Amino acid sequence: MMGHRQVEQVALFYEFSLEKHIPADHLLRSIDRFVDLQEIRRDLAPFYSSIGRPSIDPELMIRMLLIGYCLGIRSERRLCDEVHLNLAYRWFCRLGLDGAVPDHSTFSKNRHGRFRQSDLFRRVFESVLRRCIEERLVGGEGFAVDASLIKADANRQKGIEGDKGLPPEAAGRAIDEYLAVLDDAAFGAATEVTPKFVSPSDPAARWTGAHGGQAFFAYSTNYLIDVENAIIVDVEATTAIRQAEVLAAKRMIERSMERFDIYPARLMGDSAYGSAEMLGWLVYEHGIEPHVTVFDKSGRQDGTFSRDDFTYDHASDVYVCPGGKLLTTTGSLIDGGTLRYRASKYDCQACRLKPRCCPKEPARYVPRSIYEGARDMAREIARSWEGLVSRRLRKKIEMLFAHLKRILKLDRLRLRGPNGARDEFILAAIAQNLRKMAKLIPMPTLRPA
């Protein structure tokens, strides 16, 4: 029997509850348990006037941004439309059915003003991380560090040659931020090398061809994670260059120690963090086991003996060459951190192995870093079973970057300048930690009385 179409009849009263219409397994319902924004008003109070028209509730804006970054809604204009129409989004924002959604321009005004002045996003990130620690999702034993390139909001075809500099008429917020970080070791001071091209719209973004394809302007997002549950312990934005990424790793480790009293027992990383200075910093200054691939270019490709063919005697502080002769040092440092061990010219001239050792030099020398002990420790760990396990666990940070770009859709920045990159990276890290907690901690089930 064909049913009849139900014609809408306007009722005088409706009984409607948002709480009843949000599924128990909805992502936002699970995330809502871990969002505590009670301290926002106290932190932002000094940045508001005591008189005048009441502002938009900052907690509402933060909740809307969390929706956008947790669910991959990149446009704030679209985010406002989605919150207006979606019941679950309204429930999460505490708007009810009649609550007004703020205009998208409100986010820009607050982000460039109060939110950055108070470092609000960093405070929210740390409050979420503190909850992760309370839930015992952060063990503090094994940490991993890595960086990933994120394309900047800059047209690669409109870049200008780096040695020419910015045009005199260039102006804007991104230009001001670029000038402000010229002396920051994470940006302008990371290297003295002039980039091939500079973007006039976002000059702090670095021209890079690291992916092997077309070069592009990019920033680096740096993660420090606890490998037990892949919780992001810290996040830092830098220019897309290795020296800046190493500095970011140091900053994140020290910040986690200072603010959360977390002292990692071991650090996992690739060869970008395997320089002698970095390994020495880990071992000698903080007592952290370096589960890091050693950055080593001592191997030779011309068939002559490499440094590994020489045996170092710790007791006598000398190297022994394959011919059994000694290489000694005067103790003078080269480049501030390297000792040079040199053989006797008399021994080398009479040695039958000279064509395979130093055919073009009168005597052979071997450089040794003052941090070589830390490098040897990292090599021994790499050859052990623990090193093999660490290399497997290190992949968890790569999975987070894949999730960041494919699921959260942060493969290209929307905001410009170092501050814009920092805001986006921190918000994305908050979203990933919230989603991780929602996955690992099940929703409580109501038992019938």
Coordinates of C-alpha atoms in Angstrom, one line a residue:
M1 CA 0.0 0.0 0.0
M2 CA 1.4 3.4 -1.0
G3 CA 2.0 5.7 1.9
H4 CA 0.8 9.3 2.0
R5 CA 3.2 12.2 2.1
Q6 CA 3.3 13.8 5.5
V7 CA 2.5 17.5 5.2
E8 CA 4.4 19.6 7.7
Q9 CA 2.2 21.1 10.4
V10 CA 3.6 23.9 12.4
A11 CA 3.3 23.1 16.1
L12 CA 3.0 25.6 18.8
F13 CA 5.7 24.0 21.0
Y14 CA 8.7 21.7 20.3
E15 CA 10.7 19.6 22.7
F16 CA 14.1 19.2 21.2
S17 CA 17.4 18.2 22.9
L18 CA 20.7 18.4 21.2
E19 CA 22.2 16.0 23.7
K20 CA 19.8 13.2 22.6
H21 CA 20.6 13.8 18.9
I22 CA 24.4 13.4 19.1
P23 CA 25.4 9.7 18.7
A24 CA 27.3 8.2 21.6
D25 CA 30.2 7.2 19.2
H26 CA 30.5 10.6 17.6
L27 CA 34.1 11.8 17.5
L28 CA 33.3 15.2 19.0
R29 CA 31.4 13.6 21.9
S30 CA 34.5 11.6 22.7
I31 CA 36.9 14.5 22.3
D32 CA 34.7 16.8 24.4
R33 CA 35.7 14.9 27.5
F34 CA 39.3 16.1 27.2
V35 CA 38.7 19.8 26.3
D36 CA 39.1 22.0 29.4
L37 CA 39.0 25.7 28.5
Q38 CA 38.1 27.1 31.9
E39 CA 41.4 29.0 32.3
I40 CA 41.0 30.8 28.9
R41 CA 39.1 33.8 30.4
R42 CA 41.7 34.2 33.2
D43 CA 44.6 34.1 30.7
L44 CA 43.0 36.5 28.3
A45 CA 41.6 38.9 30.8
P46 CA 44.5 41.4 30.6
F47 CA 44.0 41.7 26.8
Y48 CA 40.4 42.9 27.1
S49 CA 39.1 46.3 28.0
S50 CA 36.9 46.6 31.1
I51 CA 34.4 48.8 29.3
G52 CA 32.7 48.7 25.9
R53 CA 30.6 46.2 24.1
P54 CA 31.0 42.5 25.1
S55 CA 33.2 40.5 22.8
I56 CA 32.7 37.2 21.2
D57 CA 33.3 34.4 23.7
P58 CA 36.9 33.2 23.2
E59 CA 36.0 29.7 24.3
L60 CA 33.5 29.5 21.5
M61 CA 36.2 30.5 18.9
I62 CA 38.6 28.0 20.3
R63 CA 36.0 25.2 20.2
M64 CA 35.2 26.1 16.6
L65 CA 38.9 26.0 15.6
L66 CA 39.2 22.6 17.3
I67 CA 36.3 21.4 15.1
G68 CA 38.0 22.7 12.0
Y69 CA 41.4 21.1 12.7
C70 CA 40.0 17.8 14.0
L71 CA 37.8 17.3 11.0
G72 CA 39.9 18.8 8.3
I73 CA 37.8 21.9 7.6
R74 CA 40.5 24.3 6.4
S75 CA 38.4 27.4 5.5
E76 CA 37.2 29.5 8.4
R77 CA 34.4 30.8 6.3
R78 CA 33.2 27.3 5.6
L79 CA 33.7 26.4 9.2
C80 CA 31.2 29.1 10.3
D81 CA 28.7 27.7 7.8
E82 CA 29.2 24.1 9.0
V83 CA 28.8 25.1 12.7
H84 CA 25.6 27.0 11.8
L85 CA 24.1 23.9 10.1
N86 CA 25.5 20.9 12.0
L87 CA 23.9 19.8 15.2
A88 CA 27.0 18.0 16.5
Y89 CA 29.1 21.1 15.9
R90 CA 26.5 23.3 17.7
W91 CA 26.5 20.8 20.6
F92 CA 30.3 20.9 20.9
C93 CA 30.4 24.7 20.8
R94 CA 27.6 25.0 23.4
L95 CA 25.5 27.1 21.0
G96 CA 22.2 25.4 21.3
L97 CA 19.7 25.8 18.4
D98 CA 19.4 29.5 18.6
G99 CA 23.0 30.5 19.3
A100 CA 24.6 32.9 16.8
V101 CA 27.7 31.8 15.0
P102 CA 30.4 34.5 14.8
D103 CA 31.6 35.9 11.5
H104 CA 34.7 34.4 10.0
S105 CA 36.5 37.8 10.2
T106 CA 36.4 37.5 14.0
F107 CA 39.0 34.7 13.9
S108 CA 41.5 36.8 12.0
K109 CA 41.1 39.8 14.3
N110 CA 41.7 37.7 17.4
R111 CA 44.4 35.6 16.0
H112 CA 46.6 38.6 15.0
G113 CA 45.8 40.2 18.3
R114 CA 44.9 38.7 21.7
F115 CA 45.5 35.1 20.8
R116 CA 49.1 35.6 19.8
Q117 CA 49.9 38.2 22.4
S118 CA 48.8 35.8 25.1
D119 CA 50.3 32.7 23.4
L120 CA 46.9 31.1 23.8
F121 CA 47.3 28.2 21.4
R122 CA 50.4 27.1 23.2
R123 CA 48.5 27.2 26.5
V124 CA 45.7 25.1 25.1
F125 CA 48.2 22.6 23.7
E126 CA 49.9 22.3 27.0
S127 CA 46.5 21.8 28.8
V128 CA 45.7 18.9 26.4
L129 CA 49.2 17.4 26.9
R130 CA 48.8 17.7 30.7
R131 CA 45.6 15.6 30.4
C132 CA 47.5 13.0 28.3
I133 CA 50.0 12.8 31.1
E134 CA 47.3 12.5 33.7
E135 CA 45.8 9.6 31.7
R136 CA 49.2 7.9 31.7
L137 CA 49.5 8.1 27.9
V138 CA 53.0 9.7 28.2
G139 CA 55.6 7.5 29.7
G140 CA 58.7 9.7 29.2
E141 CA 61.0 6.7 28.3
G142 CA 61.4 6.8 24.6
F143 CA 61.0 10.0 22.5
A144 CA 61.3 10.5 18.8
V145 CA 61.9 13.7 16.9
D146 CA 61.5 14.5 13.2
A147 CA 60.4 17.3 10.9
S148 CA 58.1 17.5 7.9
L149 CA 57.8 20.1 5.1
I150 CA 54.5 21.9 4.7
K151 CA 54.0 24.0 1.7
A152 CA 53.6 27.7 2.4
D153 CA 50.8 29.9 1.0
A154 CA 53.2 31.3 -1.6
N155 CA 53.1 31.0 -5.4
R156 CA 56.4 29.4 -6.6
Q157 CA 56.1 31.1 -10.0
K158 CA 56.1 34.6 -8.4
G159 CA 59.3 34.1 -6.4
I160 CA 62.1 36.6 -6.9
E161 CA 65.9 35.8 -6.9
G162 CA 67.2 35.7 -3.4
D163 CA 70.4 37.7 -4.0
K164 CA 68.2 40.7 -5.2
G165 CA 66.3 40.9 -2.0
L166 CA 62.7 42.1 -1.5
P167 CA 61.5 45.1 -3.5
P168 CA 61.4 48.4 -1.6
E169 CA 57.6 48.6 -1.9
A170 CA 57.1 45.2 -0.3
A171 CA 54.9 45.6 2.9
G172 CA 52.5 43.7 5.0
R173 CA 52.2 41.6 8.1
A174 CA 54.2 38.7 6.7
I175 CA 57.0 41.1 5.8
D176 CA 57.1 42.5 9.3
E177 CA 57.2 39.0 10.8
Y178 CA 60.0 38.0 8.4
L179 CA 62.1 41.0 9.5
A180 CA 61.4 40.2 13.2
V181 CA 62.9 36.6 12.9
L182 CA 66.0 37.5 10.9
D183 CA 68.1 37.0 14.0
D184 CA 66.2 33.9 15.2
A185 CA 68.3 30.7 14.8
A186 CA 65.1 28.8 13.8
F187 CA 64.5 31.1 10.8
G188 CA 66.8 33.8 9.4
A189 CA 69.9 33.0 11.4
A190 CA 69.7 29.3 10.8
T191 CA 72.1 29.6 7.8
E192 CA 74.1 32.2 6.0
V193 CA 73.3 30.7 2.6
T194 CA 71.1 33.0 0.5
P195 CA 68.1 31.1 -0.8
K196 CA 67.7 30.8 -4.6
F197 CA 64.3 32.4 -4.5
V198 CA 62.3 34.5 -2.0
S199 CA 58.5 34.9 -2.0
P200 CA 57.4 38.5 -1.8
S201 CA 54.1 37.4 -0.1
D202 CA 55.8 35.2 2.6
P203 CA 59.6 35.8 2.6
A204 CA 60.2 33.7 5.8
A205 CA 59.1 30.6 3.8
R206 CA 62.2 28.7 2.5
W207 CA 62.7 27.7 -1.1
T208 CA 63.4 23.9 -1.1
G209 CA 63.6 21.0 -3.4
A210 CA 64.0 18.4 -0.7
H211 CA 61.1 16.2 -2.1
G212 CA 63.0 15.6 -5.3
G213 CA 60.3 17.1 -7.6
Q214 CA 59.5 20.7 -8.2
A215 CA 60.9 23.1 -5.6
F216 CA 58.5 25.1 -3.5
F217 CA 58.2 27.5 -0.6
A218 CA 57.8 25.7 2.7
Y219 CA 58.0 25.7 6.5
S220 CA 59.0 22.8 8.7
T221 CA 56.7 21.4 11.4
N222 CA 58.8 19.7 14.1
Y223 CA 57.4 17.0 16.4
L224 CA 58.7 15.5 19.6
I225 CA 56.6 12.5 20.4
D226 CA 56.4 9.8 23.1
V227 CA 56.6 6.6 21.1
E228 CA 54.6 4.5 23.6
N229 CA 51.3 6.0 22.3
A230 CA 52.5 8.5 19.7
I231 CA 51.4 11.5 21.8
I232 CA 52.9 14.8 20.6
V233 CA 54.9 16.2 23.5
D234 CA 55.9 19.4 21.7
V235 CA 55.7 21.1 18.4
E236 CA 57.8 23.8 16.8
A237 CA 57.7 25.8 13.5
T238 CA 61.0 26.5 11.8
T239 CA 62.3 27.4 8.4
A240 CA 62.8 24.4 6.1
I241 CA 66.5 23.7 6.7
R242 CA 68.3 21.0 8.7
Q243 CA 70.1 23.4 11.1
A244 CA 66.9 24.9 12.2
E245 CA 65.3 21.5 12.7
V246 CA 68.1 20.5 15.0
L247 CA 67.7 23.6 17.0
A248 CA 64.0 23.0 17.3
A249 CA 64.7 19.5 18.7
K250 CA 66.8 21.0 21.4
R251 CA 64.2 23.6 22.3
M252 CA 61.4 21.0 22.5
I253 CA 63.4 18.6 24.7
E254 CA 64.4 21.4 27.1
R255 CA 60.8 22.8 27.2
S256 CA 59.4 19.4 28.0
M257 CA 61.9 19.1 30.9
E258 CA 61.2 22.6 32.2
R259 CA 57.4 22.7 31.9
F260 CA 56.4 19.1 32.5
D261 CA 59.4 17.6 34.3
I262 CA 59.7 14.9 31.6
Y263 CA 63.2 13.6 31.1
P264 CA 63.4 11.1 28.2
A265 CA 65.7 8.1 28.6
R266 CA 66.4 7.8 24.9
L267 CA 65.8 9.8 21.8
M268 CA 65.1 8.4 18.3
G269 CA 65.9 10.2 15.2
D270 CA 67.3 10.0 11.7
S271 CA 70.7 11.2 10.5
A272 CA 69.5 14.9 10.4
Y273 CA 70.0 14.8 14.2
G274 CA 73.2 12.6 14.1
S275 CA 75.8 15.3 14.0
A276 CA 78.6 15.1 16.5
E277 CA 77.6 18.3 18.3
M278 CA 73.9 17.1 18.6
L279 CA 74.9 13.7 19.9
G280 CA 77.3 15.3 22.4
W281 CA 74.5 17.5 23.6
L282 CA 72.2 14.5 24.2
V283 CA 74.8 12.3 26.0
Y284 CA 77.0 14.7 27.9
E285 CA 74.6 17.5 28.8
H286 CA 71.3 15.6 29.4
G287 CA 72.3 11.9 29.7
I288 CA 69.9 10.8 26.9
E289 CA 70.7 7.6 25.0
P290 CA 71.1 8.6 21.3
H291 CA 69.1 6.1 19.3
V292 CA 70.0 8.3 16.3
T293 CA 71.6 7.5 13.0
V294 CA 75.1 8.9 13.0
F295 CA 75.8 11.6 10.3
D296 CA 79.2 10.4 9.0
K297 CA 81.0 11.4 5.8
S298 CA 84.4 9.9 6.7
G299 CA 84.0 7.0 4.3
R300 CA 86.2 7.3 1.2
Q301 CA 85.2 6.3 -2.4
D302 CA 88.7 6.4 -4.0
G303 CA 89.8 3.0 -2.6
T304 CA 92.1 4.5 0.1
F305 CA 91.7 3.7 3.8
S306 CA 88.8 5.4 5.6
R307 CA 88.8 6.5 9.2
D308 CA 87.1 3.2 10.2
D309 CA 90.2 1.4 9.2
F310 CA 92.2 3.1 11.9
T311 CA 91.9 1.8 15.5
Y312 CA 91.6 4.3 18.3
D313 CA 93.3 3.5 21.6
H314 CA 91.4 5.2 24.4
A315 CA 94.0 4.6 27.1
S316 CA 96.9 6.2 25.0
D317 CA 94.7 8.7 23.1
V318 CA 96.3 7.6 19.7
Y319 CA 95.2 6.0 16.5
V320 CA 96.8 2.9 15.1
C321 CA 97.0 2.7 11.3
P322 CA 96.6 -0.5 9.3
G323 CA 100.4 -0.7 9.1
G324 CA 100.8 -0.6 12.9
K325 CA 102.1 3.0 13.2
L326 CA 100.8 5.6 15.7
L327 CA 99.0 8.8 14.9
T328 CA 99.2 11.4 17.7
T329 CA 97.6 14.8 18.3
T330 CA 98.9 18.1 19.7
G331 CA 95.5 18.8 21.3
S332 CA 94.8 21.8 19.2
L333 CA 91.2 22.1 18.1
I334 CA 90.2 22.7 14.5
D335 CA 86.9 24.4 13.8
G336 CA 86.2 24.5 17.5
G337 CA 85.4 20.8 18.0
T338 CA 87.8 18.6 16.0
L339 CA 91.2 17.1 16.9
R340 CA 93.7 16.1 14.2
Y341 CA 95.8 12.9 14.7
R342 CA 98.8 12.9 12.4
A343 CA 101.3 10.1 11.6
S344 CA 105.0 10.7 11.3
K345 CA 106.2 11.7 7.8
Y346 CA 109.2 9.3 8.3
D347 CA 106.8 6.3 9.0
C348 CA 104.5 7.1 6.1
Q349 CA 107.3 7.5 3.5
A350 CA 108.7 4.1 4.3
C351 CA 105.3 2.3 4.6
R352 CA 104.3 -0.2 1.9
L353 CA 100.6 0.8 2.4
K354 CA 101.2 4.4 1.5
P355 CA 99.5 4.1 -2.0
R356 CA 96.4 2.8 -0.3
C357 CA 96.6 5.3 2.6
C358 CA 97.8 8.8 1.6
P359 CA 99.2 8.6 -2.0
K360 CA 99.0 12.4 -2.5
E361 CA 100.1 13.5 1.0
P362 CA 103.4 13.2 2.8
A363 CA 101.7 11.8 5.9
R364 CA 98.3 10.6 6.9
Y365 CA 96.1 12.4 9.4
V366 CA 92.7 11.4 10.9
P367 CA 90.2 13.9 12.3
R368 CA 88.3 13.1 15.5
S369 CA 85.5 15.0 17.0
I370 CA 85.6 15.9 20.7
Y371 CA 82.1 14.3 20.8
E372 CA 83.3 11.1 19.2
G373 CA 82.5 9.1 22.3
A374 CA 78.8 10.0 21.9
R375 CA 79.1 9.0 18.2
D376 CA 80.6 5.7 19.1
M377 CA 77.7 5.2 21.6
A378 CA 75.2 5.9 18.9
R379 CA 76.9 3.4 16.5
E380 CA 76.8 0.7 19.2
I381 CA 73.2 1.2 19.9
A382 CA 72.4 1.1 16.1
R383 CA 74.0 -2.3 15.9
S384 CA 72.0 -3.7 18.9
W385 CA 68.6 -5.2 19.1
E386 CA 67.4 -2.0 20.9
G387 CA 68.5 0.0 17.9
L388 CA 66.5 -2.1 15.6
V389 CA 63.4 -1.7 17.8
S390 CA 63.9 2.1 17.9
R391 CA 64.1 2.3 14.1
R392 CA 60.7 0.6 13.9
L393 CA 59.2 2.8 16.6
R394 CA 60.5 5.9 14.9
K395 CA 58.0 5.2 12.1
K396 CA 55.2 6.4 14.4
I397 CA 56.2 10.0 13.9
E398 CA 56.1 9.5 10.1
M399 CA 52.5 8.1 10.5
L400 CA 51.6 11.3 12.4
F401 CA 52.9 13.4 9.6
A402 CA 50.9 11.3 7.1
H403 CA 47.8 11.7 9.2
L404 CA 48.4 15.5 9.4
K405 CA 48.5 15.9 5.6
R406 CA 46.0 13.3 4.4
I407 CA 43.3 13.2 7.1
L408 CA 43.6 16.7 8.7
K409 CA 44.4 18.1 5.2
L410 CA 47.3 20.3 6.4
D411 CA 49.5 19.7 3.4
R412 CA 49.5 23.5 2.6
L413 CA 49.3 26.4 5.0
R414 CA 46.5 28.9 4.9
L415 CA 48.2 31.5 7.1
R416 CA 51.3 33.4 6.2
G417 CA 54.4 34.3 8.1
P418 CA 56.2 32.5 11.0
N419 CA 53.4 33.3 13.4
G420 CA 50.8 31.9 11.0
A421 CA 52.8 28.7 10.5
R422 CA 53.2 28.4 14.3
D423 CA 49.5 28.8 14.9
E424 CA 48.5 26.2 12.4
F425 CA 51.1 23.6 13.5
I426 CA 50.1 24.0 17.2
L427 CA 46.3 23.7 16.5
A428 CA 46.9 20.6 14.3
A429 CA 49.0 19.0 17.1
I430 CA 46.2 19.7 19.6
A431 CA 43.7 18.1 17.2
Q432 CA 45.9 15.0 16.8
N433 CA 46.4 14.6 20.6
L434 CA 42.7 14.9 21.2
R435 CA 41.9 12.4 18.5
K436 CA 44.5 10.0 19.9
M437 CA 42.9 10.2 23.4
A438 CA 39.5 9.7 22.0
K439 CA 40.8 6.5 20.3
L440 CA 42.7 5.1 23.3
I441 CA 40.3 5.9 26.1
P442 CA 36.9 4.4 25.5
M443 CA 33.7 6.3 26.3
P444 CA 32.2 5.3 29.7
T445 CA 29.1 3.1 29.4
L446 CA 26.0 3.7 31.4
R447 CA 25.0 0.7 33.4
P448 CA 21.3 0.1 34.1
A449 CA 20.3 0.5 37.8

